[in-house]
XYZ file of C-alpha atoms in Angstrom:
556
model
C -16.610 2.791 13.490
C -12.882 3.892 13.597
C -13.687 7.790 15.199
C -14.870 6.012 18.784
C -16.298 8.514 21.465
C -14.319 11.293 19.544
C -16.379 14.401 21.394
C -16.048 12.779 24.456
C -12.041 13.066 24.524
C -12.068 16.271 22.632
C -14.298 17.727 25.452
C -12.879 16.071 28.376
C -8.990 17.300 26.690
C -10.027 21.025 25.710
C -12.700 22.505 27.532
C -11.456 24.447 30.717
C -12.646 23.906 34.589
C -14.215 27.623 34.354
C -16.070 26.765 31.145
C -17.690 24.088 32.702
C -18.468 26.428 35.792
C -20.133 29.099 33.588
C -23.667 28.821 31.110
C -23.478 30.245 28.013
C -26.074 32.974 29.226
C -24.014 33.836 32.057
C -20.634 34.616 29.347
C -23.322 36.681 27.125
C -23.847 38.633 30.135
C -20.283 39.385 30.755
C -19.495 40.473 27.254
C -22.387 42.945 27.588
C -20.571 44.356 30.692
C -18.664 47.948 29.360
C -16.471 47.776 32.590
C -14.460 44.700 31.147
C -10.811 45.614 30.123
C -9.858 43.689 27.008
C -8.251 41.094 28.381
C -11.544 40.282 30.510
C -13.181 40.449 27.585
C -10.994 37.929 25.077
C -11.013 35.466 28.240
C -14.961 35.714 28.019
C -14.875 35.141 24.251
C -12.339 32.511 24.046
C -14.797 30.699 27.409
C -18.038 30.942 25.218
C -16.061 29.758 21.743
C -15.358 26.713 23.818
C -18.792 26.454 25.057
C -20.205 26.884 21.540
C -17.654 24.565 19.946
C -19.783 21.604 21.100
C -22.666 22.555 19.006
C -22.809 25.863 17.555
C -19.033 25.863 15.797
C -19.548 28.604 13.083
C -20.911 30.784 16.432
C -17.594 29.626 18.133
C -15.025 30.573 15.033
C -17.301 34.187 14.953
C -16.144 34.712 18.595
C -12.848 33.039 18.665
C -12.116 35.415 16.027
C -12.794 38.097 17.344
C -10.881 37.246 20.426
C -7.608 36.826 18.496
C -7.871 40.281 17.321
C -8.587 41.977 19.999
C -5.295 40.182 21.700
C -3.162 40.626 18.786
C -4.098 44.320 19.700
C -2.951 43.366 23.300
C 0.227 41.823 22.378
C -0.605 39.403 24.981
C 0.834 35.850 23.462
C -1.454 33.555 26.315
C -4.538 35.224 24.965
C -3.861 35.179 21.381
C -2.900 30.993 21.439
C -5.979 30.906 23.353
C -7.791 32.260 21.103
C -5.966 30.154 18.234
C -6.734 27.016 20.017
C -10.210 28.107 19.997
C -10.365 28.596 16.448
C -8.168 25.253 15.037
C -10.510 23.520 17.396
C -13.456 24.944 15.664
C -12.227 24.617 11.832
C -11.424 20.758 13.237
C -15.155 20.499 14.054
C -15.939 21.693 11.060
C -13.909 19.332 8.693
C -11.544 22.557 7.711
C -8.315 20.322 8.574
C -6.028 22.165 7.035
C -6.963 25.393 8.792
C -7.500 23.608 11.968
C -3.456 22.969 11.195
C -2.470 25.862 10.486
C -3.822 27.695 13.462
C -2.872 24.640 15.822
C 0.998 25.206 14.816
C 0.776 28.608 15.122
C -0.474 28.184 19.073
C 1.946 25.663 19.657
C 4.562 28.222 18.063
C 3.311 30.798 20.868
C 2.923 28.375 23.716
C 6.597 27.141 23.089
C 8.276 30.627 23.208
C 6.407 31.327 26.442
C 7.654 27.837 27.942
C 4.230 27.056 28.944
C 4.235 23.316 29.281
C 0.425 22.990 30.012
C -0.660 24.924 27.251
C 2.158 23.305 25.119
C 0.404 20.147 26.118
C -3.162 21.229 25.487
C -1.652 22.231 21.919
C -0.238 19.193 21.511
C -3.431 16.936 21.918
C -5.147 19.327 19.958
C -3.065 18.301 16.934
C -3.200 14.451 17.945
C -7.019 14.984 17.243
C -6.329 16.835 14.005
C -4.324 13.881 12.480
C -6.300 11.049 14.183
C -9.666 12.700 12.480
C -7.662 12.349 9.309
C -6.944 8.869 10.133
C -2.732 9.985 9.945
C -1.919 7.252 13.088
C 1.542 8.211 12.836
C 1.418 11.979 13.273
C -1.833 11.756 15.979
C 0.445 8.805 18.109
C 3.539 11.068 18.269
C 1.326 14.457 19.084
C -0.874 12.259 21.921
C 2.504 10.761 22.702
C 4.266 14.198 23.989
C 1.153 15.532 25.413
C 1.080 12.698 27.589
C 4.847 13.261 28.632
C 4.567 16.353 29.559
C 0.999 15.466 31.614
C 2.906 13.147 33.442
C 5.958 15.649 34.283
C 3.339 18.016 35.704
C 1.282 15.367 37.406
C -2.090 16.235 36.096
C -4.151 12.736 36.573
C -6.970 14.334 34.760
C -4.988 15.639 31.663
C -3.105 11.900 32.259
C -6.161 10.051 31.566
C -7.280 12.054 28.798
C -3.826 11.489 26.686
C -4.089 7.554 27.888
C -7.698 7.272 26.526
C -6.231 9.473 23.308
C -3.329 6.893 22.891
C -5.903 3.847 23.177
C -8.129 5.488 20.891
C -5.006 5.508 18.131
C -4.011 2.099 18.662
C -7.572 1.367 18.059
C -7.710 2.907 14.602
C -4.380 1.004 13.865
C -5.667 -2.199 14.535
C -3.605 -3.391 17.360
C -6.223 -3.710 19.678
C -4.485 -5.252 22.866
C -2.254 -2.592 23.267
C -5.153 -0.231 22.858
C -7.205 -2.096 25.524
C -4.286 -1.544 27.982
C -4.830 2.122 27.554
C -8.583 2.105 28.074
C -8.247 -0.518 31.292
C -5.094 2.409 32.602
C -7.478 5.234 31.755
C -10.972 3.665 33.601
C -8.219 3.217 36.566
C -7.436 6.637 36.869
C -11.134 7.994 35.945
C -12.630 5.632 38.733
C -9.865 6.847 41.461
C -10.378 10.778 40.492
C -14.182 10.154 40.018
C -14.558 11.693 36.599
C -17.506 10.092 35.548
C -17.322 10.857 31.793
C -13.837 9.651 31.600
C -15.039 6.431 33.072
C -17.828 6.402 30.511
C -15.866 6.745 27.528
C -13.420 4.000 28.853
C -16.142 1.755 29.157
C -17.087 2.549 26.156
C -14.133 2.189 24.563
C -13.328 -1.345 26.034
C -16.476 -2.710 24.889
C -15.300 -2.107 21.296
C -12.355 -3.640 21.787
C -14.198 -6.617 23.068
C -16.300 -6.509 20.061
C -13.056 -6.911 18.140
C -12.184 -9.945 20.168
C -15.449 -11.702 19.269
C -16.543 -11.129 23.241
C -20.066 -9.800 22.630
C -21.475 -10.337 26.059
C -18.683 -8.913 27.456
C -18.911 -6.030 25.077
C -22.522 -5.092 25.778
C -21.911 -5.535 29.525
C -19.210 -2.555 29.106
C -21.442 -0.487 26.642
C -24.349 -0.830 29.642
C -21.597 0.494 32.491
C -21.072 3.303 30.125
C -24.710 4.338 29.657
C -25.053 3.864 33.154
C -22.882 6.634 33.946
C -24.049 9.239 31.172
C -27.691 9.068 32.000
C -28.859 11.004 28.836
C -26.268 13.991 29.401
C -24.819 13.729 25.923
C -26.898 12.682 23.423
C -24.417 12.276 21.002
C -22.128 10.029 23.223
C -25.498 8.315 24.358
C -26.056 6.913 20.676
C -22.332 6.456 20.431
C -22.481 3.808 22.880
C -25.925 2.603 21.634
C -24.810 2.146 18.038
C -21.408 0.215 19.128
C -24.064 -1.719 21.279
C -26.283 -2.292 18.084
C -23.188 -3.878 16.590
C -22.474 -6.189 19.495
C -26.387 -7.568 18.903
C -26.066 -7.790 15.262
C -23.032 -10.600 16.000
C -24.818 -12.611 18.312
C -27.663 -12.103 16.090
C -30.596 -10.642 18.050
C -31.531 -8.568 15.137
C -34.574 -6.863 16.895
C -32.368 -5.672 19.662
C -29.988 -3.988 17.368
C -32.612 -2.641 14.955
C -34.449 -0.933 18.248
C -30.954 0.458 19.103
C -29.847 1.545 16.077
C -33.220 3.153 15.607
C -33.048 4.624 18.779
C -29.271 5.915 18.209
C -30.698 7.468 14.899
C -33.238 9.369 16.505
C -30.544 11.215 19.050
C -28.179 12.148 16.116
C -30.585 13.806 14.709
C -31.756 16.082 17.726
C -28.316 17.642 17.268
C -26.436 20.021 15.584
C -23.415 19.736 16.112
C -20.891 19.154 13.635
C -19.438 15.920 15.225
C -23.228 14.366 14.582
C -21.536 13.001 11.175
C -18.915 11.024 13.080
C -21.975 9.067 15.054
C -23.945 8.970 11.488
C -21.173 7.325 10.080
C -21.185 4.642 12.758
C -25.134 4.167 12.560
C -25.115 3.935 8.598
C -22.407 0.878 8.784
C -24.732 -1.168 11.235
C -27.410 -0.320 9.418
C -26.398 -1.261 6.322
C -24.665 -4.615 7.938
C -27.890 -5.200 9.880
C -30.383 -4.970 6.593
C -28.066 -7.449 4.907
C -27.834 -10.393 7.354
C -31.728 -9.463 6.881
C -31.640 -10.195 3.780
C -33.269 -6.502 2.793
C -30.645 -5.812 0.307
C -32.570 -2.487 -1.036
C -32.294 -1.076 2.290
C -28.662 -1.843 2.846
C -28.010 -0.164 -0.430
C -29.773 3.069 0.695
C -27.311 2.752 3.503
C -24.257 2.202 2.133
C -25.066 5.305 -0.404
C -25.466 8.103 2.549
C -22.599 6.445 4.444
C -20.374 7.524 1.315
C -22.131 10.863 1.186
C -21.301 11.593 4.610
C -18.133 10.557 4.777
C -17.092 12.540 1.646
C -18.214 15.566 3.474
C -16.065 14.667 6.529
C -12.695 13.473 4.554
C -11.674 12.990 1.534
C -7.736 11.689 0.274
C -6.957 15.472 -1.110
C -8.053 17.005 2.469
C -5.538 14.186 3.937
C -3.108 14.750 1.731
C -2.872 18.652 2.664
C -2.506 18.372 6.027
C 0.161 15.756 5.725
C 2.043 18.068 3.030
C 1.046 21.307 5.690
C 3.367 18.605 8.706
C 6.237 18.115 5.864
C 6.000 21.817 5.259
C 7.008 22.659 9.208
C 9.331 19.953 9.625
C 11.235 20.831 6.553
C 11.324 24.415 8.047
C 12.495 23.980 11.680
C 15.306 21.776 9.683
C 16.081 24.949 7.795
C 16.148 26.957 10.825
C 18.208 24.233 12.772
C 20.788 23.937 9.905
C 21.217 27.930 9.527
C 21.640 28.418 13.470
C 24.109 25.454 13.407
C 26.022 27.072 10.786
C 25.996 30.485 11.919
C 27.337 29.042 15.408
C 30.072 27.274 13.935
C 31.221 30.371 11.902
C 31.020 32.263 15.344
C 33.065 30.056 17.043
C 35.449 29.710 14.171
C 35.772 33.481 14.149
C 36.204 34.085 18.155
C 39.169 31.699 17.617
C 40.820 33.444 14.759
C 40.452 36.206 15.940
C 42.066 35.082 19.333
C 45.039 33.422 17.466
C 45.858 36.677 15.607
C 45.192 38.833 19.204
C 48.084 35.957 20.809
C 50.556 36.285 17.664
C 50.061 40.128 17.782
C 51.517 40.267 21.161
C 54.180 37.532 20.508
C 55.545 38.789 17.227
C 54.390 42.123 16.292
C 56.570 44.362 14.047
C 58.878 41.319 13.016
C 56.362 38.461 11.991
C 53.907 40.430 10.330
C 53.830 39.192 7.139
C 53.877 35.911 8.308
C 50.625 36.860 10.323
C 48.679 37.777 7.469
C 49.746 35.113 5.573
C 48.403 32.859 7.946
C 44.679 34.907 8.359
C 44.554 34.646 4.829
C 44.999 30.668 4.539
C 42.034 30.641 7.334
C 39.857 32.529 5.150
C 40.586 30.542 2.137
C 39.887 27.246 4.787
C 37.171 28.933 5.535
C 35.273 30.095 2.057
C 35.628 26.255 0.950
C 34.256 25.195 4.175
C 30.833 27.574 3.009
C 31.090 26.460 -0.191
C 31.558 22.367 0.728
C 28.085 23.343 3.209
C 26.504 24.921 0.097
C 27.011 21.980 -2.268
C 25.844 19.564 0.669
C 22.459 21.466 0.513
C 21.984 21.482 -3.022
C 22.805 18.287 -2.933
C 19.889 17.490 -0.347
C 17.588 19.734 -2.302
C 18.056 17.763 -5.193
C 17.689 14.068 -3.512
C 13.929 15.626 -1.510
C 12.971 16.754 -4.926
C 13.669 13.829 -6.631
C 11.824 11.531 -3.547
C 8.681 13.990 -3.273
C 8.561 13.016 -6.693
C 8.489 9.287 -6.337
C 5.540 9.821 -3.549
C 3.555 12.073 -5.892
C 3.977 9.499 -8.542
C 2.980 6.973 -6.192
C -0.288 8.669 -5.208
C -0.905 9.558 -8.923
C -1.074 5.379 -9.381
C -3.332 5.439 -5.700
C -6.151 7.309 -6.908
C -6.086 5.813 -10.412
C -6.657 2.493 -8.816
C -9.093 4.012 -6.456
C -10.821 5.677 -9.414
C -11.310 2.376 -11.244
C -12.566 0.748 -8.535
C -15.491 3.082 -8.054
C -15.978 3.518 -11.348
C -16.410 -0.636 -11.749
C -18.283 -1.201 -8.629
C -20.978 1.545 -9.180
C -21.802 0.426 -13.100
C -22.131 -3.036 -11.251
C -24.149 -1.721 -9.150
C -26.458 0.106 -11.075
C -26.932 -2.755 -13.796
C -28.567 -4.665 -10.781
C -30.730 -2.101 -9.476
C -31.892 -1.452 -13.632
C -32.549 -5.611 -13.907
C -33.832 -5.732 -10.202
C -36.568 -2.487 -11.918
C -37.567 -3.876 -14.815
C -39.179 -7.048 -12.563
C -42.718 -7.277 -13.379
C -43.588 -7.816 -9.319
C -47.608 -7.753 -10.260
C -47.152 -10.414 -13.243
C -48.426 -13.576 -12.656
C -45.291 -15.126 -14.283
C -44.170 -15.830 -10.911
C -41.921 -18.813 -11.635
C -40.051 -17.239 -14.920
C -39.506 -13.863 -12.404
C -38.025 -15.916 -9.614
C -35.491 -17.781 -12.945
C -34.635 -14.134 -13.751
C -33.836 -12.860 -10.293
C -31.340 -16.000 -9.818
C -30.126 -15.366 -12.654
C -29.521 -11.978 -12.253
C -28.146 -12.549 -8.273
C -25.493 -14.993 -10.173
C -24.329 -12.599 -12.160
C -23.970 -10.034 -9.799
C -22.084 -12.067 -7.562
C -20.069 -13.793 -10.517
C -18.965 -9.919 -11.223
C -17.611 -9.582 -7.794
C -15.815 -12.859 -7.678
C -14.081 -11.380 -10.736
C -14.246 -8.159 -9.118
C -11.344 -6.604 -11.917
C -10.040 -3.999 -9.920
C -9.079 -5.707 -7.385
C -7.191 -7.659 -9.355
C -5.452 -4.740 -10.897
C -4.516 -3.555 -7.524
C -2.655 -6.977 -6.184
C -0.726 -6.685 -9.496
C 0.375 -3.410 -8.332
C 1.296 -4.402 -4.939
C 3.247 -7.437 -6.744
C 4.939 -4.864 -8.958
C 6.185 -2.378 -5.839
C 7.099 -5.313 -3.512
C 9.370 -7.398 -5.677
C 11.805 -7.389 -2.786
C 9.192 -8.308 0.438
C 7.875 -11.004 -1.791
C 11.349 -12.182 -2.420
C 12.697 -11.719 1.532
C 9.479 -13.484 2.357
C 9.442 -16.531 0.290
C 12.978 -17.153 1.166
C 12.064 -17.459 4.815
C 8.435 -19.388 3.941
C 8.937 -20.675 0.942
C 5.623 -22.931 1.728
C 3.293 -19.724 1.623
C 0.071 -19.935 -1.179
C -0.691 -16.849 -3.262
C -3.719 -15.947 -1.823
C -1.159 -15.719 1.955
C 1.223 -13.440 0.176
C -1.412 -11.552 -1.315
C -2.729 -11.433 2.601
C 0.629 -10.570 4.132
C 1.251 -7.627 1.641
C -2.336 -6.167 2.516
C -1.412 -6.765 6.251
C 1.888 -4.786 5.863
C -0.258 -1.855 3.642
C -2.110 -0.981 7.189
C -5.213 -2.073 5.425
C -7.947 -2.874 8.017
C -9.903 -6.140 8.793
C -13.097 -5.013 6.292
C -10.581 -3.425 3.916
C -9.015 -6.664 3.023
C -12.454 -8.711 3.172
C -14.235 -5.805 1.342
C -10.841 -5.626 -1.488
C -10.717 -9.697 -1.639
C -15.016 -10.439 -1.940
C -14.936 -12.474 0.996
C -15.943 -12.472 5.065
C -14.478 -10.586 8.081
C -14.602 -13.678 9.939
C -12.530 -15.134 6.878
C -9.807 -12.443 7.256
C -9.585 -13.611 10.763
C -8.694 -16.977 10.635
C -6.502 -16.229 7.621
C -4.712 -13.974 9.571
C -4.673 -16.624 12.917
C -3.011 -18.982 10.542
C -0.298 -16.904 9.434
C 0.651 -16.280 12.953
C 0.509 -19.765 13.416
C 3.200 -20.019 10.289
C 5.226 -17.480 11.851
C 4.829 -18.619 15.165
C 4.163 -15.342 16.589
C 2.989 -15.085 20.270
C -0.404 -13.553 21.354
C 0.905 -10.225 22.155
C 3.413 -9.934 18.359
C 1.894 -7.568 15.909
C 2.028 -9.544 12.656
C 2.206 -5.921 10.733
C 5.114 -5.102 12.447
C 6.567 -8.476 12.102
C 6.052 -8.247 8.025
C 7.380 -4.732 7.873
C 10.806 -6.251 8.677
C 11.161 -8.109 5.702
C-alpha cells in the first residue's frame, strides 16, 4: 500500500508531449520509412520505447537499445541519454534496479555536461523513482527534491506538479502524512488550474489515502470517487489502484460486501494487464484481501493471501536488490569526492607553481648575477615546502581510507546481524504456521464427534495465539535494539524518567523508521493500538499536531 499511483507519476513525469501525440502503429510506420536519417530514426525508437514502457517493457529495452547504439554511432550526447533514460526506465519497470541505476547516472552524467537543465531534471526524477521503488526515502526525497528546483527555475507548471505529487508520494512512504497531504492539496491546485486531468486524478487519489491514514473514511472514499470520476476506465491499472485503496476505506467502516465487490473488481483489471507495474497494484489487492478475509473470520483464505503477497513482493524487491543500489549511490558519491579532491589538489599545486615561478621571474630581474645562489637556495626550500605539503595530503587520504574501511565495516556487520534476525523470524513464524495448518488437517470435519473437534480446535487456536504472544523473535530483536541504543535509552530516560518498557521499546521502533503495521505486526498487537500508543507519547512529550515524533526521538 506504500507504492501509491506509482504509473501514474512515472507516466505523467517521463513520457513526452509527442509520444502522447503519436500511436504505436503510427512510430512502426516511421521506422519502416528508408528516407529517415539516423537521428530520425533513434528519435522514433526512443518515442515507441516510451510508448511500450507502459506495457510491453522487454519490447521497450529491445528498441531503446537499439537506439543507444545507433547514437553512440552518432556521437550525438541528447540522443544517446535519451535513449539511456529509455532503457533505466525500462530495467526500473522491470525490477532490474541496479541496472535501472546504472544507466540513470550515466544520462544524468550526459545531460550535465550538455547543461541541459530539463533533461537534467527529467534524469533526476527518474532516479527519485528508482530509490522510492526501493523504498530508499532518503535518496528518492533528495533526487525529487532537485528535480523540483530546477522545474520551478524553468517555470514548467506541468513538470512542477509532477515533482510536488513525487515529493507527497515520499513523505507518504515515510509516514509523515501531513506534510505529504500538503503536497497532494499543492499538486490538485496546479492540475485543476492547467486542466491535466490525470494529475488531478492521482491527487485525488492520493489524498484519499492520506485520509485513510487519518481515520477519515468518508472523506477518503469521497476523494477515491473524484478520482475515478476523472479516469473513466482509461487506465485500468490506475482504475483498480483507486478501487483497491477504496476497498480499504470500506473494510474500516466495515461494509465488508462493498470492499469484497471492489477488491474483486480491482482483481479482475490487474489481471487484463501486462504490464510489469501490475505487481505494484497486486501487492495492494493481496493486503486488503488478506485483511478483509480476517475481520471475516475466513482465516484459510487470508492465509492464501498473505502467501502470494510474499511471493510477489519477493519478485519485486528483495534486501540484497536494495542493498546494491544503495552500495551502486555510495559508489558515485565516493567517486565525484575523488574527482573533487584531485582537481582541488591539482589547482592548488598550479597556483602554488604560477607563484614560484613569478617570485623567481621578480628576483631574476632584481638580483641576477650577484644573488644567485641565494635564489636557488630559496627554490629549493619551496620544493622541500612543497614535497611535505604532497606527502601531509597523502597521509590525510590514507588516513580517510582507513577510517571508510573501518565504518563500511561496522555497516556490513550491522546488516550481517539484520538478516540474521530477519532469518529467524521467518524461520519461527512459518514452522508456526505450518504446525496449525497440519492440526487444522488432521480435523475429522465428517466425524460426528462434533463437541471433542470443536475442544481440539480451541485448543489448538490457544496455542497458536499463545506462540505469538511469545512470539521469540521478536523478543530477540528488542534485545538487539537495547544492545545498539545504550546511549538513546540513557538520553531518554534522563529526560522521562517516568517512561514504561513497553514506551521505550515503542520510541526505539519509532526512531528505526519502522511503519504503523511494522510495529503492530513485530509487537502481536493492533494498528489502532500503535496509534494511541503513539498519541500518548506525544502527549508525554508534548509535541504539537504538526511535530514529527521520529524526528523529535532522533535528537536524543
Amino acid at each position: 500500500m506504500r507504492k501509491l499511483l506509482f504509473l501514474f507519476a512515472v507516466c505523467w513525469g517521463m513520457v513526452t508531449p509527442v509520444c502522447a501525440q503519436l500511436s504505436t502503429d503510427s512510430l512502426n510506420a516511421l521506422l519502416t520509412d528508408k528516407k529517415q536519417s539516423v537521428p530520425e530514426r533513434v528519435a522514433t525508437l526512443n518515442l515507441l520505447a516510451a510508448e511500450y514502457n507502459r506495457d510491453s517493457t522487454n519490447l521497450a529495452l529491445v528498441l531503446a537499445n537499439e537506439a543507444y547504439l545507433l547514437a553512440l554511432k552518432e556521437e550525438n550526447p541528447s540522443l544517446q541519454a535519451a535513449s539511456l533514460l529509455n532503457l533505466s526506465e525500462g530495467y526500473l519497470y522491470n525490477d532490474h534496479y541496479d541496472q535501472a541505476l546504472s544507466y540513470g547516472y550515466t544520462a544524468l552524467d550526459l545531460c550535465l555536461a550538455m547543461k541541459n537543465d530539463s533533461a537534467i531534471a527529467r534524469c533526476l526524477t527518474n532516479l527519485g523513482w528508482i530509490f522510492y521503488d526501493t523504498e530508499n526515502t532518503h535518496f528518492s526525497l533528495q533526487y525529487h527534491q532537485q528535480a523540483y528546483d530546477l522545474y520551478k527555475k524553468l517555470g514548467n507548471s506541468r513538470r512542477i506538479a509532477v515533482s510536488m505529487n513525487a515529493l507527497g508520494l515520499v513523505y507518504l512512504l515515510k509516514d509523515e502524512f501531513e506534510t505529504a497531504r500538503k503536497y497532494f492539496d499543492s499538486t490538485l491546485a496546479i492540475a485543476r488550474q492547467h486542466h491535466l486531468e490525470g494529475m488531478v486524478a492521482t491527487a485525488h487519489s492520493n489524498r484519499g489515502i492520506c485520509e485513510n491514514e487519518f481515520g477519515r473514511y468518508n472523506a477518503a472514499i469521497a476523494d477515491f470517487n473524484e478520482a475515478l470520476t476523472v479516469l473513466r476506465n482509461k487506465d485500468v491499472l490506475s482504475h483498480a489502484e483507486v478501487l483497491n485503496q477504496m476497498a480499504h476505506s470500506h473494510i474500516m467502516l466495515q461494509h465488508y460486501a462493498e470492499a469484497d465487490t471492489l477488491l474483486r473488481t480491482a482483481r479482475h483489471l490487474i489481471d487484463q494487464s501486462n504490464s510489469n507495474t501490475r505487481k505494484e497494484k497486486l501487492l495492494d489487492n493481496l493486503t486488503n484481501s488478506a485483511l478483509l478475509y480476517q475481520e471475516l473470520g475466513e482465516y484459510r483464505k487470508a492465509y492464501s493471501a498473505l502467501q502470494e503477497y510474499t511471493t510477489v513482493r519477493n519478485q519485486i524487491l528483495s534486501k540484497s536488490k536494495s542493498e546494491a543500489i544503495s552500495a551502486l549511490k555510495l559508489k558515485r558519491e565516493a567517486k565525484e569526492n575523488e574527482t573533487q579532491i584531485i582537481t582541488l589538489v591539482a589547482q592548488k599545486e598550479l597556483r602554488a607553481f604560477q607563484r614560484n615561478a613569478l617570485a623567481i621571474g621578480v628576483l631574476l630581474l632584481l638580483i641576477i648575477g650577484l644573488l644567485l645562489y641565494s635564489k636557488m637556495k630559496q627554490k629549493q626550500k619551496k620544493e622541500q615546502e612543497l614535497e611535505a605539503v604532497k606527502r601531509a595530503l597523502i597521509k590525510q587520504e590514507l588516513e580517510r581510507a582507513l577510517l571508510e574501511k573501518e565504518t563500511l565495516n561496522n555497516k556490513l556487520e550491522f546488516r550481517d546481524n539484520d538478516l540474521k534476525n530477519y532469518a529467524l523470524y521467518i524461520s519461527q513464524r512459518n514452522e508456526m504456521i505450518r504446525n496449525f495448518i497440519d492440526e487444522l488437517a488432521g480435523l475429522d470435519i465428517h466425524s460426528d464427534a462434533k463437541k471433542d473437534n470443536i475442544a481440539r480446535f480451541n485448543r489448538m487456536l490457544h496455542k497458536f495465539q499463545h506462540d505469538l504472544d511469545i512470539n521469540k523473535d521478536a523478543h530477540d530483536f528488542n534485545l538487539s535494539v537495547n544492545e545498539i541504543h545504550k546511549d538513546f535509552f540513557y538520553n531518554l530516560l534522563q529526560q522521562f524518567p517516568g517512561l514504561t518498557e513497553n514506551e521505550r521499546r515503542l520510541c526505539a521502533q519509532i526512531r528505526l523508521n519502522l511503519s504503523i503495521k511494522d510495529i503492530a505486526s513485530l509487537n502481536n498487537i493492533s494498528v489502532k493500538s500503535v496509534e494511541m500508543a503513539r498519541y500518548r507519547l506525544r502527549k508525554v512529550f508534548s509535541l504539537d499536531h504538526k511535530d514529527s515524533l521520529s524526528d523529535f526521538l532522533k535528537n536524543f
